[in-house]
GROMACS .gro file of C-alpha atoms in nm:
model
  359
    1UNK     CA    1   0.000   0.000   0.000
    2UNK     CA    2   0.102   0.348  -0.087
    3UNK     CA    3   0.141   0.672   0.182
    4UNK     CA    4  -0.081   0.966   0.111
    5UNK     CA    5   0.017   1.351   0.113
    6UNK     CA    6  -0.188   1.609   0.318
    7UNK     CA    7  -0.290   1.938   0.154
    8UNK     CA    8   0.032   2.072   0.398
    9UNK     CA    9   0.263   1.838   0.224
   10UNK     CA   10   0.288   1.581   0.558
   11UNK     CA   11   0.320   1.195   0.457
   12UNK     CA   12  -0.020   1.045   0.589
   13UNK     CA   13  -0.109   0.678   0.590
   14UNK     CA   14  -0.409   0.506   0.532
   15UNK     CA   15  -0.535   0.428   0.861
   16UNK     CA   16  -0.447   0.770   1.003
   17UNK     CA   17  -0.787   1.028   1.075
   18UNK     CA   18  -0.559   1.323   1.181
   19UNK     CA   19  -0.305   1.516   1.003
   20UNK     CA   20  -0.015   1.529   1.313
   21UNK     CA   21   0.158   1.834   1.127
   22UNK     CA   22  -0.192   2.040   1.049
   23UNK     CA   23  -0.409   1.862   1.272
   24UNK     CA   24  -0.637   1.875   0.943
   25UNK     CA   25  -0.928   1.569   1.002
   26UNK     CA   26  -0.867   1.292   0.741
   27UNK     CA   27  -1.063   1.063   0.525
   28UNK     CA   28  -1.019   0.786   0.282
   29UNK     CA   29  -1.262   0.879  -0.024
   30UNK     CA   30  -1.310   0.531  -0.173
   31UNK     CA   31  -1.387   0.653  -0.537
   32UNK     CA   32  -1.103   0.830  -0.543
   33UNK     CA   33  -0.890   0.544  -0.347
   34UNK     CA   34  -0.703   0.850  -0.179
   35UNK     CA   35  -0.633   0.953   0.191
   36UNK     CA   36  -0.795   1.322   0.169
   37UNK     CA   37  -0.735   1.588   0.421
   38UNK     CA   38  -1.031   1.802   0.533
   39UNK     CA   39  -1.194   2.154   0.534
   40UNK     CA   40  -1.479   2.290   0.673
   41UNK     CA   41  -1.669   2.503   0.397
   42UNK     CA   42  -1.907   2.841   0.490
   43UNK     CA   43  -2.230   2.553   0.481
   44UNK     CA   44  -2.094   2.345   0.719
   45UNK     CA   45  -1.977   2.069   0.535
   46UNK     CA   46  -1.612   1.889   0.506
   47UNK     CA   47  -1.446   1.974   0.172
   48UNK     CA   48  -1.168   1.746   0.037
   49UNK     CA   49  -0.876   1.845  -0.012
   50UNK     CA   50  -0.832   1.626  -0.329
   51UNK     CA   51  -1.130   1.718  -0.539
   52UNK     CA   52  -1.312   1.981  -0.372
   53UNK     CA   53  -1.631   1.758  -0.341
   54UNK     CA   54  -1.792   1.758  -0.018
   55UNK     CA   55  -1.832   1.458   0.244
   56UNK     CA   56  -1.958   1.343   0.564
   57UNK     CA   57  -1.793   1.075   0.808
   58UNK     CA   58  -1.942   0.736   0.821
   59UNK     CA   59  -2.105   0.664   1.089
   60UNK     CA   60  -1.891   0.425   1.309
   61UNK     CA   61  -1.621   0.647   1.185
   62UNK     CA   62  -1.806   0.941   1.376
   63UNK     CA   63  -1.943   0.751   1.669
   64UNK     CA   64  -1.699   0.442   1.736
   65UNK     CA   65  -1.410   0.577   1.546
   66UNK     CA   66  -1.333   0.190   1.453
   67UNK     CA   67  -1.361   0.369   1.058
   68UNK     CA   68  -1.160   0.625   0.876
   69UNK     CA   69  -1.388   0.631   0.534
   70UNK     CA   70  -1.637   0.884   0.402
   71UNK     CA   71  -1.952   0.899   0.245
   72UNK     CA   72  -2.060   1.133  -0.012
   73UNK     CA   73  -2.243   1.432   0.119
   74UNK     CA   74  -2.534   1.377  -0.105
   75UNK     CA   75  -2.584   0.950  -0.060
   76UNK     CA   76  -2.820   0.839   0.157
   77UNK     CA   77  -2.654   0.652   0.347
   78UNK     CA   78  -2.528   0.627   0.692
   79UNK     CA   79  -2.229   0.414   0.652
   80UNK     CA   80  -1.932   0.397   0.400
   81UNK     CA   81  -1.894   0.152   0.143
   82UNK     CA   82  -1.684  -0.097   0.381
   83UNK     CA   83  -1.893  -0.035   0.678
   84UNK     CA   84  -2.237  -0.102   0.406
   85UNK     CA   85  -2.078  -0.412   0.388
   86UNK     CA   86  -2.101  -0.531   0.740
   87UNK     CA   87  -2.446  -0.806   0.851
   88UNK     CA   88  -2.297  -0.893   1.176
   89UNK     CA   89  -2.091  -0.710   1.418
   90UNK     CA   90  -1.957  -0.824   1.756
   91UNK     CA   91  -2.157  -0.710   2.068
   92UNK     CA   92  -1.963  -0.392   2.194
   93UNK     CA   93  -2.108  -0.446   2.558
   94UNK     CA   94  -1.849  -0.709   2.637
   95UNK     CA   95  -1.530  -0.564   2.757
   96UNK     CA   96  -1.254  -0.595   2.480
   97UNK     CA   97  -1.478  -0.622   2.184
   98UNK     CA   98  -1.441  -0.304   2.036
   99UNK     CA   99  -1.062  -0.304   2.013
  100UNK     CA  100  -1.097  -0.651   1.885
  101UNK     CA  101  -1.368  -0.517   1.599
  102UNK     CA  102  -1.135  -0.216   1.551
  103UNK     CA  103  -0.853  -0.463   1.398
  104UNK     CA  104  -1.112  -0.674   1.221
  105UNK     CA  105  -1.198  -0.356   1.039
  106UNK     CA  106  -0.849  -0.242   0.965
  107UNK     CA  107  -0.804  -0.597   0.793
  108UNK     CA  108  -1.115  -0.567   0.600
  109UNK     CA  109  -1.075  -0.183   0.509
  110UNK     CA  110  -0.684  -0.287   0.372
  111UNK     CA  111  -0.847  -0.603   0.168
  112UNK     CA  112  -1.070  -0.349  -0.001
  113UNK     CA  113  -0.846  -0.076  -0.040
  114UNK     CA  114  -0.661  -0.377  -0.277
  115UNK     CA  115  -0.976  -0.474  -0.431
  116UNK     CA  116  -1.047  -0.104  -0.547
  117UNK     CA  117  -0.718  -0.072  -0.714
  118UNK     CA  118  -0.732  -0.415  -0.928
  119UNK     CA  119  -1.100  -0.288  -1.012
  120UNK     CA  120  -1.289  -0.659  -0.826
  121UNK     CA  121  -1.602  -0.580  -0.807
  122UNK     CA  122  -1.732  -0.453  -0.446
  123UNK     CA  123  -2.088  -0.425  -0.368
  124UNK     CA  124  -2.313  -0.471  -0.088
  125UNK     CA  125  -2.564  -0.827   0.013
  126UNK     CA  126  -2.883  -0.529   0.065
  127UNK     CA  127  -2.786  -0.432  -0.310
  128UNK     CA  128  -2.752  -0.678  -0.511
  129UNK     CA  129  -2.878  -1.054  -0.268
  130UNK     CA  130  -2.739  -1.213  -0.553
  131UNK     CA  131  -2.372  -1.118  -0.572
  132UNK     CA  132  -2.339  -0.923  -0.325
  133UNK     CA  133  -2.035  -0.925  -0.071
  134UNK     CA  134  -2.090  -0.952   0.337
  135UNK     CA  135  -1.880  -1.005   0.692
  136UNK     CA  136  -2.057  -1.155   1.005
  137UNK     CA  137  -1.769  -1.077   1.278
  138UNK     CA  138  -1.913  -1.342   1.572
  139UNK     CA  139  -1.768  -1.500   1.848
  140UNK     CA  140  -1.773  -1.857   2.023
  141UNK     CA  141  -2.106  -1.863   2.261
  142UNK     CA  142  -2.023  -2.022   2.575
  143UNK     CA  143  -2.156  -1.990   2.875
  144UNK     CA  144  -2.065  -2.055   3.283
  145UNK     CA  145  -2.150  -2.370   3.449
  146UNK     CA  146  -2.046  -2.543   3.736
  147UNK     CA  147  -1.863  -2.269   3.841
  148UNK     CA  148  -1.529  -2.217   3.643
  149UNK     CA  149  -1.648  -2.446   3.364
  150UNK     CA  150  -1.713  -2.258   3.078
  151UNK     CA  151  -1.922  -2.433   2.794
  152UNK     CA  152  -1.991  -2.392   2.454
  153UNK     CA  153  -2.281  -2.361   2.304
  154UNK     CA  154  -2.151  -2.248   1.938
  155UNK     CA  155  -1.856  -2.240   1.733
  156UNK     CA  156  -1.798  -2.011   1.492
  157UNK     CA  157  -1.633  -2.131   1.152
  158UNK     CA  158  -1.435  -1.851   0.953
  159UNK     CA  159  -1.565  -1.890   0.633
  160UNK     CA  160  -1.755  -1.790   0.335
  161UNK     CA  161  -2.093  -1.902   0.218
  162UNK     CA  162  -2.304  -1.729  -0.080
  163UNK     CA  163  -2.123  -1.379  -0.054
  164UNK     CA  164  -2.116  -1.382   0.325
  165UNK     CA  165  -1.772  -1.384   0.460
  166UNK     CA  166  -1.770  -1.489   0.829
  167UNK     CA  167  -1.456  -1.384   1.069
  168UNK     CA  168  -1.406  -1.595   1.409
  169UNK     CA  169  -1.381  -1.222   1.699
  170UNK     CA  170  -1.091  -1.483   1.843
  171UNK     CA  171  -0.873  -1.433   1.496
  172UNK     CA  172  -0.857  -1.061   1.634
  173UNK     CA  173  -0.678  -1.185   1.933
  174UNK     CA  174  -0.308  -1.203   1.861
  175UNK     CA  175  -0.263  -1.441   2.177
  176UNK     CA  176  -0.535  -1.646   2.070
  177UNK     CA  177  -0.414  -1.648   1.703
  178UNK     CA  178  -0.104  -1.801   1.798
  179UNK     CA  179  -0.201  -2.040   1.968
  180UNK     CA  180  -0.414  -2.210   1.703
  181UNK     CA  181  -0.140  -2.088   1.443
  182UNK     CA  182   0.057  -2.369   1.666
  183UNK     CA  183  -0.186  -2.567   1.727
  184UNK     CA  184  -0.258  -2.627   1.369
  185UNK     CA  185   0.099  -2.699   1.282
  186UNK     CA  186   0.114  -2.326   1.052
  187UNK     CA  187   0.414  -2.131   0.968
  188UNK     CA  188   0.160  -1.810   0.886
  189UNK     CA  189  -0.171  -1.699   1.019
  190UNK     CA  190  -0.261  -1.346   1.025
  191UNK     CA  191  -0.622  -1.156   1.035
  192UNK     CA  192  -0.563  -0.978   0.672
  193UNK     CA  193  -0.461  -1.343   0.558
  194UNK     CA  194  -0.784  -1.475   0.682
  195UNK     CA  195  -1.014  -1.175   0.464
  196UNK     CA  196  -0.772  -1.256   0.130
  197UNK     CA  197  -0.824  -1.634   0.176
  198UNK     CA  198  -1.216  -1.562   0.241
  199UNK     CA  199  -1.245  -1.296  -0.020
  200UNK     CA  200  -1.116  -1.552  -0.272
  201UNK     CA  201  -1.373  -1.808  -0.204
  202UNK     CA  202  -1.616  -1.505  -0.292
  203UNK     CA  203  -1.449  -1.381  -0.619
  204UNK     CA  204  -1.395  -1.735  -0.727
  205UNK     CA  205  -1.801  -1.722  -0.792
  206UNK     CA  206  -1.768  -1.406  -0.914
  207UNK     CA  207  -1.499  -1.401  -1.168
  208UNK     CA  208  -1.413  -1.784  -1.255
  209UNK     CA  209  -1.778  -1.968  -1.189
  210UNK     CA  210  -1.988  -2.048  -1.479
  211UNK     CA  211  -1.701  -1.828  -1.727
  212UNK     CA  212  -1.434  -1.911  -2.011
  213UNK     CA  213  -1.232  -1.991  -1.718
  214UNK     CA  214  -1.373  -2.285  -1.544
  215UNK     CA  215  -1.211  -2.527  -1.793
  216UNK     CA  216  -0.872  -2.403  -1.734
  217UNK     CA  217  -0.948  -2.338  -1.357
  218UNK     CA  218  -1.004  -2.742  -1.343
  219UNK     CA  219  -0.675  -2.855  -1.572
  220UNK     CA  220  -0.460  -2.620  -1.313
  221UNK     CA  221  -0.606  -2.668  -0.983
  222UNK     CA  222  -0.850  -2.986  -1.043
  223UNK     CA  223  -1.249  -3.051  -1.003
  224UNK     CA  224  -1.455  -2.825  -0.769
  225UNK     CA  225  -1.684  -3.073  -0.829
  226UNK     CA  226  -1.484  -3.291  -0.579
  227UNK     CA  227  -1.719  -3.322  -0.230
  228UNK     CA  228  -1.612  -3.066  -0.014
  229UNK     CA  229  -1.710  -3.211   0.285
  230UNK     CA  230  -1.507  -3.526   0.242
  231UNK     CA  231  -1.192  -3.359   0.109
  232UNK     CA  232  -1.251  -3.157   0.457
  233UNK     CA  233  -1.301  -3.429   0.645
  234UNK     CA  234  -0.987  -3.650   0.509
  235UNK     CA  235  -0.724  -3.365   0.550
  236UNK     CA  236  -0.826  -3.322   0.915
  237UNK     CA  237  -0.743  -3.678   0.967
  238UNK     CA  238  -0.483  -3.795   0.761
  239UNK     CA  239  -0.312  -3.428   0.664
  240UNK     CA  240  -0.258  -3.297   0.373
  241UNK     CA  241  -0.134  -3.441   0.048
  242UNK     CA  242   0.222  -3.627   0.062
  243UNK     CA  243   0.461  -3.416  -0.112
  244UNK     CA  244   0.227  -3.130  -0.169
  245UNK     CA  245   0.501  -2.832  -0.150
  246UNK     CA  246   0.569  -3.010  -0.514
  247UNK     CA  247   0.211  -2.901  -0.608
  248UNK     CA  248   0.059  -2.642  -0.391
  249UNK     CA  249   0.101  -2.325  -0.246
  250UNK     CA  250   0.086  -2.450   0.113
  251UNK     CA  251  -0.041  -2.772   0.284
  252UNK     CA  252  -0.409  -2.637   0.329
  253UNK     CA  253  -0.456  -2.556  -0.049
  254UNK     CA  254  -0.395  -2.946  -0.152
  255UNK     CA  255  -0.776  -2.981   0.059
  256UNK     CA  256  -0.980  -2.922  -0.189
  257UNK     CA  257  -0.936  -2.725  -0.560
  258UNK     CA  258  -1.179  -2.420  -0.372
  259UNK     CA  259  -0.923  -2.411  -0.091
  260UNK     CA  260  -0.647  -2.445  -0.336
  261UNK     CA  261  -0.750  -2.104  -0.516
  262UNK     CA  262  -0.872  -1.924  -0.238
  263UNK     CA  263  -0.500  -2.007  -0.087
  264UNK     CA  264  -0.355  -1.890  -0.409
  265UNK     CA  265  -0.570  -1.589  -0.447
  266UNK     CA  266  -0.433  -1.470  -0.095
  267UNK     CA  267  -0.085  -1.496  -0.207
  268UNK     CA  268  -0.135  -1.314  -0.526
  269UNK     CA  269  -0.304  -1.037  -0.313
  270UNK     CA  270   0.001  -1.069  -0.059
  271UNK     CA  271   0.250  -0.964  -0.345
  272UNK     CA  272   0.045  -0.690  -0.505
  273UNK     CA  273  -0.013  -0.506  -0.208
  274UNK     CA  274   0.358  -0.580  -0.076
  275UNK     CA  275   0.551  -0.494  -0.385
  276UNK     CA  276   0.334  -0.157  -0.411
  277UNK     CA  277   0.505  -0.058  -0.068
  278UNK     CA  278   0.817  -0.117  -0.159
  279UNK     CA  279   0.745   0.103  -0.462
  280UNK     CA  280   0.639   0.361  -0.234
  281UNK     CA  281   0.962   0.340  -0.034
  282UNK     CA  282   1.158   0.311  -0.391
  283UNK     CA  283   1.314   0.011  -0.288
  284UNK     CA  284   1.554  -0.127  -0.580
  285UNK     CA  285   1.682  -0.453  -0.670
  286UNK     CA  286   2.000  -0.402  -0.871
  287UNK     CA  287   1.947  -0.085  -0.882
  288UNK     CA  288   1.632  -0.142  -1.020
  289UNK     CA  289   1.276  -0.009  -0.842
  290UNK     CA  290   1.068  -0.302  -0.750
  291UNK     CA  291   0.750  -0.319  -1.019
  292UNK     CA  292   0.451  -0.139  -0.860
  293UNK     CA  293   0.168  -0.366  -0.958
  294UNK     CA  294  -0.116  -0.144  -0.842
  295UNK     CA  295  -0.029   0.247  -0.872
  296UNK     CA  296   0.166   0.224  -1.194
  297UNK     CA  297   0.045  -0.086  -1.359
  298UNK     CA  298  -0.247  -0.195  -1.234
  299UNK     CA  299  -0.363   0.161  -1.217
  300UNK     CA  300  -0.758   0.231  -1.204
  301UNK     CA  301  -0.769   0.502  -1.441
  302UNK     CA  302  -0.705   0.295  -1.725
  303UNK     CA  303  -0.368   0.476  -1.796
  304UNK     CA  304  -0.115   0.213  -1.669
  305UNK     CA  305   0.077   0.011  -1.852
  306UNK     CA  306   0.037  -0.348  -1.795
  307UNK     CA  307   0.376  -0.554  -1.642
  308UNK     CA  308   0.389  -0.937  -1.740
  309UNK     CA  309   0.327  -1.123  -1.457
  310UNK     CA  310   0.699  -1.280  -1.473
  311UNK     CA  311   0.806  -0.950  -1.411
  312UNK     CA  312   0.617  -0.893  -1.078
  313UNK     CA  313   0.704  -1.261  -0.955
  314UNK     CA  314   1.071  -1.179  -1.029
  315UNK     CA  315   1.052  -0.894  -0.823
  316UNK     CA  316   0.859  -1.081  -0.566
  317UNK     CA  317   1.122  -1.347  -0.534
  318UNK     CA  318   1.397  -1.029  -0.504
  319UNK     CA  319   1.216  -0.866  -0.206
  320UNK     CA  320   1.101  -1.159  -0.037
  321UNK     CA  321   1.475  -1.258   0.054
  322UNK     CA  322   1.531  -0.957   0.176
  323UNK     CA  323   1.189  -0.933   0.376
  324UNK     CA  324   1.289  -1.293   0.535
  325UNK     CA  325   1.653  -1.175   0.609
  326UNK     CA  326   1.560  -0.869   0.760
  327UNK     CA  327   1.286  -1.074   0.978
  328UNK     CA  328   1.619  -1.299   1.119
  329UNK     CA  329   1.808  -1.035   1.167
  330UNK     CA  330   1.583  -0.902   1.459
  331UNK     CA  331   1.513  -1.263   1.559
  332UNK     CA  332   1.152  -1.289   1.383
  333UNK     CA  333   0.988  -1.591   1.148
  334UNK     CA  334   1.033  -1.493   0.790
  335UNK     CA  335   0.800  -1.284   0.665
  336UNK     CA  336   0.717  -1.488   0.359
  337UNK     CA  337   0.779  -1.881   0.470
  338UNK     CA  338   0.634  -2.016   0.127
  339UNK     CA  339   0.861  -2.194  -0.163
  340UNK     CA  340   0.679  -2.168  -0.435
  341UNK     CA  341   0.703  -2.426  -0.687
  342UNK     CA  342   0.614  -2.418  -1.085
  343UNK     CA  343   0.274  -2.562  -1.047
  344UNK     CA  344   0.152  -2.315  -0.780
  345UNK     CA  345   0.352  -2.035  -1.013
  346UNK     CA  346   0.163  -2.131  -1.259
  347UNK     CA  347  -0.180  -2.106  -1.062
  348UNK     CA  348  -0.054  -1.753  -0.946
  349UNK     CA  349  -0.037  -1.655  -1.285
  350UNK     CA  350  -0.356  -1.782  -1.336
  351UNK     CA  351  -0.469  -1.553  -1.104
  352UNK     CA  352  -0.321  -1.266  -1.197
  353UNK     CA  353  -0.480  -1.314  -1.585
  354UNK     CA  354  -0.835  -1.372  -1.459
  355UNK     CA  355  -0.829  -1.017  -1.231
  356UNK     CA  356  -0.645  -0.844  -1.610
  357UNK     CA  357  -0.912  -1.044  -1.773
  358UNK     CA  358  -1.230  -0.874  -1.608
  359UNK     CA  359  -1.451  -0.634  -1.827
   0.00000   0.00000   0.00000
């Protein structure tokens, strides 16, 4: 992701909502896919800064401040286009909940924010029931009994289902994430990897479903046809494929072909937005600046020109030694702990030519 510029000339970033230099309010204008800073005109209303249009704050940006997007004076409604989005929210009476929503929505808003600049299609369940795009945010229900024993009563699946993406409130919890990131034998788990998995599941049915693509889809990453359940129900008890770093992207994608792209669709997501900040910074391999894949090529004004995929995976390989070797360096897991082999290269590129692809 790219930094932003106030109207003073300060560097902002995305999730900022203040302007430390001019202490001007800030807003992310999503048609614009800019960071804006913020007037108040003689009506009343806040002007931006980058095309002089006039806005209002969503609403759980002006009440809960768990949002930093705006909303066209003149729509109707309340909330912003990622907020609109939104079926299911945690309950806010239990201590620790907002702070947990607040970095479910930072995930979400920075999965959009990517969406918007590769030009996926983002729309709202209450618009459109049909293709429409939705999170629940729930937690476990449990409940005391016999004293210390806590019991539950429901657990919540991350998922996605028919355009409803469903986050588990624990994956907020770093401690908690951890733990099960352990517990289920992973080398990465992170919130924003949870929404690019999900959001793949969604834009699988969107862009690759019942189009040009599906034959191809199959040849490269097998039958969706496969039973689900089954393929679910075998990895949890035998593991995943024998030899699948040969094949797959990681251990989870050789489940199931729909797990397989939704694992690949994260990763392709991973590089775009990480190769764009390393544009920002202008770092250089060889002297070379990394390929920005989303403000200069990828652009959404329909004035970029396109970079072959080899190109950005090239550049991906260059910066993701260096991410891992600065990660050891200060005594961290690498950043990127994937090998990627030519099948699941070839399934990125796949990727990569179905967003290009879209009308």
């Amino acid at each position: 992701m790219k930094n932003f510029t106030c109207q003073c000339g300060n560097t902002v970033h995305f999730p900022n909502t203040h302007c430390i230099a001019c202490q001007l309010p800030l807003g992310f204008v999503p048609e614009e896919i800019r960071l804006s800073a913020f007037t108040t005109d003689v009506s009343g209303n806040l002007q931006a800064a980058i095309n002089g249009k006039t806005y209002r704050k969503c609403k759980n940006y002006e009440g809960l401040d768990v949002c930093n997007w705006m909303v066209p004076a003149d729509d109707p409604h309340e909330y912003c286009l990622s907020c609109r989005l939104n079926e299911t929210i945690p309950n806010l009476q239990e201590p620790g909940n907002l702070e947990l929503w607040f970095r479910l929505e930072a995930a979400k808003r920075r999965l959009l924010y990517t969406c918007l600049q590769l030009r996926l299609p983002i729309e709202d369940r209450k618009s459109n029931p049909r293709t429409g795009l939705g999170f629940a945010f729930k937690q476990d229900q449990v409940e005391d009994q016999f004293g210390n024993e806590l019991i539950v009563k429901e657990w919540v699946t991350t998922g996605h289902a028919n355009g409803l993406i469903t986050i588990n409130l624990n994956e907020a919890d770093h401690a908690v994430r951890v733990q099960m990131r352990e517990k289920m034998g992973e080398r990465y788990r992170t919130l924003l990897g949870h929404f690019r998995h999900e959001s793949g599941h969604y834009f699988w049915d969107r862009l690759v479903a019942n189009s040009h693509y599906l034959e191809e889809f199959r040849r490269l990453f097998g039958d969706e046809r496969l039973d689900y359940i089954s393929a679910l129900q075998n990895y949890y008890a035998n593991g995943p494929s024998q030899n699948w770093q040969n094949v797959w992207i990681s251990a989870y994608a050789s489940m199931h072909p729909w797990e397989d792209w939704a694992e690949t669709w994260a990763h392709y997501l991973h590089m775009v937005d990480t190769l764009e900040t390393a544009n920002q910074y202008q770092f250089s391999v060889s002297g070379n600046l990394i390929a920005n894949p989303i403000s200069t090529h990828i652009h959404h004004d329909d004035t970029y020109t396109a970079v072959s995929f080899t190109h950005l995976f090239n550049d991906w390989c260059q910066l993701t030694k260096v991410l891992n070797g600065l990660n050891r360096s200060m005594g961290h897991d690498d950043a990127y702990p994937f090998i990627i082999s030519i099948s699941a290269l070839d399934k990125l590129r796949f990727v990569h030519e179905v967003i290009m692809g879209q009308d």
